[in-house]
CSV table of C-alpha atoms in Angstrom, one decimal:
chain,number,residue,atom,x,y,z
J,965,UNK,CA,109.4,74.8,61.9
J,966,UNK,CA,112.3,76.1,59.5
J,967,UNK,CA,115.1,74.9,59.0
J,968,UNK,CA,118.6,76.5,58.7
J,969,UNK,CA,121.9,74.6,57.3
J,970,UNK,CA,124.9,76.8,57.5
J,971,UNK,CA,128.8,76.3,57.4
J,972,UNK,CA,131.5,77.1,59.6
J,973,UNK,CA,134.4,78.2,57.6
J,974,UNK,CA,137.9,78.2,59.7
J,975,UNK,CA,140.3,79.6,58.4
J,976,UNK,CA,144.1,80.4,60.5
J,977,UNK,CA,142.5,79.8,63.5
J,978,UNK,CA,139.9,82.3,62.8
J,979,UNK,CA,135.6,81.8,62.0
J,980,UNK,CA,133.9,83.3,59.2
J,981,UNK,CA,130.7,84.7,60.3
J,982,UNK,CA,128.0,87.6,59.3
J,983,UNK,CA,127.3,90.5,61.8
J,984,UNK,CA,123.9,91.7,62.2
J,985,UNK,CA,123.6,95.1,64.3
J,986,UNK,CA,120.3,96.0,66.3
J,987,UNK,CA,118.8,98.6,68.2
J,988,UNK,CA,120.1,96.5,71.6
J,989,UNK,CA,123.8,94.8,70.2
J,990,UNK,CA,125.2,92.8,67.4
J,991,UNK,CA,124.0,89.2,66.0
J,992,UNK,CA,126.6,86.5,64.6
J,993,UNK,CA,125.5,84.3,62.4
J,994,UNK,CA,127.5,81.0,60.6
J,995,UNK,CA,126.5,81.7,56.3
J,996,UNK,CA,123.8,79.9,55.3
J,997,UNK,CA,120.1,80.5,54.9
J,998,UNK,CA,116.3,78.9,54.2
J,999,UNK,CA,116.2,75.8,52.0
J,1000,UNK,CA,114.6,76.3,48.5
J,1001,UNK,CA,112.2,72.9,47.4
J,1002,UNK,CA,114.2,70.4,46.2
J,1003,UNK,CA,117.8,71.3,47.6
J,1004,UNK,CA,119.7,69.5,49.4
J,1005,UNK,CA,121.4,70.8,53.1
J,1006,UNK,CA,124.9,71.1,51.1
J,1007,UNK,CA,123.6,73.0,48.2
J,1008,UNK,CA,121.4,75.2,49.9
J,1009,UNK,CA,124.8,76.0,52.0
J,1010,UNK,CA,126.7,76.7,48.6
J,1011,UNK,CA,124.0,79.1,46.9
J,1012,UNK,CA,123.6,80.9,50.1
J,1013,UNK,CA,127.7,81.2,50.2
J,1014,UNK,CA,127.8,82.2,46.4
J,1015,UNK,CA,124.8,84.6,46.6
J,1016,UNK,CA,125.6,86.5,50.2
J,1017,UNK,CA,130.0,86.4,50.1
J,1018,UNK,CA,130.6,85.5,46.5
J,1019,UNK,CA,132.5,82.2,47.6
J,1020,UNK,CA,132.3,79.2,46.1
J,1021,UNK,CA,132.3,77.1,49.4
J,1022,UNK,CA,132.4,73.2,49.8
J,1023,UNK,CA,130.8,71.3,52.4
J,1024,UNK,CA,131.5,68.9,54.8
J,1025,UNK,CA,130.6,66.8,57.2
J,1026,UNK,CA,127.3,67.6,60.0
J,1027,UNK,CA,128.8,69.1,63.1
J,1028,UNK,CA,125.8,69.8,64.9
J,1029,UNK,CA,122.2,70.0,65.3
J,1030,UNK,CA,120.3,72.6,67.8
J,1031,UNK,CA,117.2,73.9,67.6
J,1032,UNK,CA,115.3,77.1,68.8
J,1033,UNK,CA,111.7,76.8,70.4
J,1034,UNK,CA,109.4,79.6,68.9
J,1035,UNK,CA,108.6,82.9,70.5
J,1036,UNK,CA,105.8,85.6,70.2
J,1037,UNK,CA,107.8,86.9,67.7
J,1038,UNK,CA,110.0,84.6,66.2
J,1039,UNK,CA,109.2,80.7,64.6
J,1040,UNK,CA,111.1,77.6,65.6
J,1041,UNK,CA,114.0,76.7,63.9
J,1042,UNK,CA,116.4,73.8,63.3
J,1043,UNK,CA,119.7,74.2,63.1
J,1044,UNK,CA,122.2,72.2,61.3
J,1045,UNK,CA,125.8,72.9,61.2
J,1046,UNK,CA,128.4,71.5,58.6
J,1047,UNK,CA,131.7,72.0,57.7
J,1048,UNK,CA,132.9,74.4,54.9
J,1049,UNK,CA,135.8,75.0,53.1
J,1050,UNK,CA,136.2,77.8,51.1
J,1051,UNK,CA,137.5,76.8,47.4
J,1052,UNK,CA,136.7,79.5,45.5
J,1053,UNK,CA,136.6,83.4,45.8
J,1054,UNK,CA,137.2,85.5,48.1
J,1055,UNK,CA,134.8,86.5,50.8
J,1056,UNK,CA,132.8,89.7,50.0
J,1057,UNK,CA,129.3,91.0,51.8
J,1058,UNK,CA,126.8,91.3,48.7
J,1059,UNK,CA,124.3,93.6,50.4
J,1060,UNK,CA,122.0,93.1,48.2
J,1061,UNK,CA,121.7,89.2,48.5
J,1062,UNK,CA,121.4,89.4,52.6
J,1063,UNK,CA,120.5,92.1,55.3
J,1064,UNK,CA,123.9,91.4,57.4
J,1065,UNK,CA,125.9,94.8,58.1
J,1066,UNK,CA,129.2,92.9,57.6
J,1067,UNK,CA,131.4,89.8,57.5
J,1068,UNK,CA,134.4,89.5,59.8
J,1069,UNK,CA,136.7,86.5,60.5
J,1070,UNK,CA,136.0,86.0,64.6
J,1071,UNK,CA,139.3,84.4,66.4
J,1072,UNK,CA,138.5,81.4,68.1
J,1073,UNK,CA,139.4,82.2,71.6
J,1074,UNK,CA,136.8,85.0,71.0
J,1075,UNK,CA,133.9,82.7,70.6
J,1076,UNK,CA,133.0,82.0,73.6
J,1077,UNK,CA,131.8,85.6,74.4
J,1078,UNK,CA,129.8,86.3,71.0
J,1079,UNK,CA,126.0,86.7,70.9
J,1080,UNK,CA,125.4,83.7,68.1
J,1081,UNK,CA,122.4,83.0,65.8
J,1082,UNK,CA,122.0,80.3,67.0
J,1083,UNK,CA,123.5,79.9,70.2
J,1084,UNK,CA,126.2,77.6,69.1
J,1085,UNK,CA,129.1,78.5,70.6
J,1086,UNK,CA,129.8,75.6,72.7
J,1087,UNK,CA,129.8,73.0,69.8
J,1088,UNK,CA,131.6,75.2,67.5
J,1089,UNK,CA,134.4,75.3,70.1
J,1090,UNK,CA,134.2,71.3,70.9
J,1091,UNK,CA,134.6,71.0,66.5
J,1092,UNK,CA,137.7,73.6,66.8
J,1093,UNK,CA,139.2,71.8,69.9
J,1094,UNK,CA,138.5,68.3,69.4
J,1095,UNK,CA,137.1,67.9,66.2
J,1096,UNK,CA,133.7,66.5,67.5
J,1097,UNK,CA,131.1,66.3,65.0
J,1098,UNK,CA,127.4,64.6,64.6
J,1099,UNK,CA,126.3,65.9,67.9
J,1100,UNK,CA,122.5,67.1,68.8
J,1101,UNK,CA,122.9,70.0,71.0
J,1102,UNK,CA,119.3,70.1,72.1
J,1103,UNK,CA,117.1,73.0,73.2
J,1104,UNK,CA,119.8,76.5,72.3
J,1105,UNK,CA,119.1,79.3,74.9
J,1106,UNK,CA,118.6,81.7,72.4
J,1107,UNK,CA,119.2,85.7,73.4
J,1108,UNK,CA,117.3,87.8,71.0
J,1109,UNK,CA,117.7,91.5,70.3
């Protein structure tokens, strides 16, 4: 099973998040990435940040946990979701550190409606509108494209 720490960066109101375009829609996905040997959750966070946007990013406190059951064609995944803050830089897609198509900055009240890698939206709402954190979210339906 992988596992994948990312951040959600909030910024006026508004969540930082990669766009991934397919045959059948777009993906959103929270920065982040794989775990090198011997990092940490919060570093791996911060190289992925520095090496996809070019943002020096510091990170928080666990949000949530989900995790995806594996498919034909895809492998089981844990995901762990912290809080980020973006102290250095400003964010800009390096295409040749990721295969995203582009970043964008997602209002909150649009959320709810986005196809997200993994399928998050409910705790990333619960963090924005009550600031709940630590929780295990379980099994994610996950739609793939």
């Amino acid at each position: 099973m992988r596992i994948r720490p990312a951040a959600l960066i909030i910024e006026n109101n508004h969540v930082l998040f990669l766009r991934y375009d397919y045959p059948g829609g777009s993906k959103f996905a929270l920065p982040g990435g794989n775990v090198d040997a011997g990092e940490t959750f919060p570093v791996c966070i911060a190289r992925e940040c520095e090496e996809e946007l070019g943002i020096e990013v510091e990170v928080g406190e666990l949000i949530s946990v989900g995790q995806v059951h594996a498919t034909a064609d895809f492998s089981a995944c844990t995901h762990l979701v912290f809080e980020g803050d973006i102290v250095g830089g400003i964010p800009q897609l390096h295409p040749d550190e990721t295969t995203a198509n582009d970043l964008v900055w997602v209002p909150a009240d649009k959320i709810a409606e986005l196809n997200i890698y993994p399928a998050l939206n409910d705790a990333i709402l619960d963090f924005i509108h009550s600031g709940k954190k630590g929780q295990y979210v379980g099994t994610l339906k996950q739609i793939w494209l």
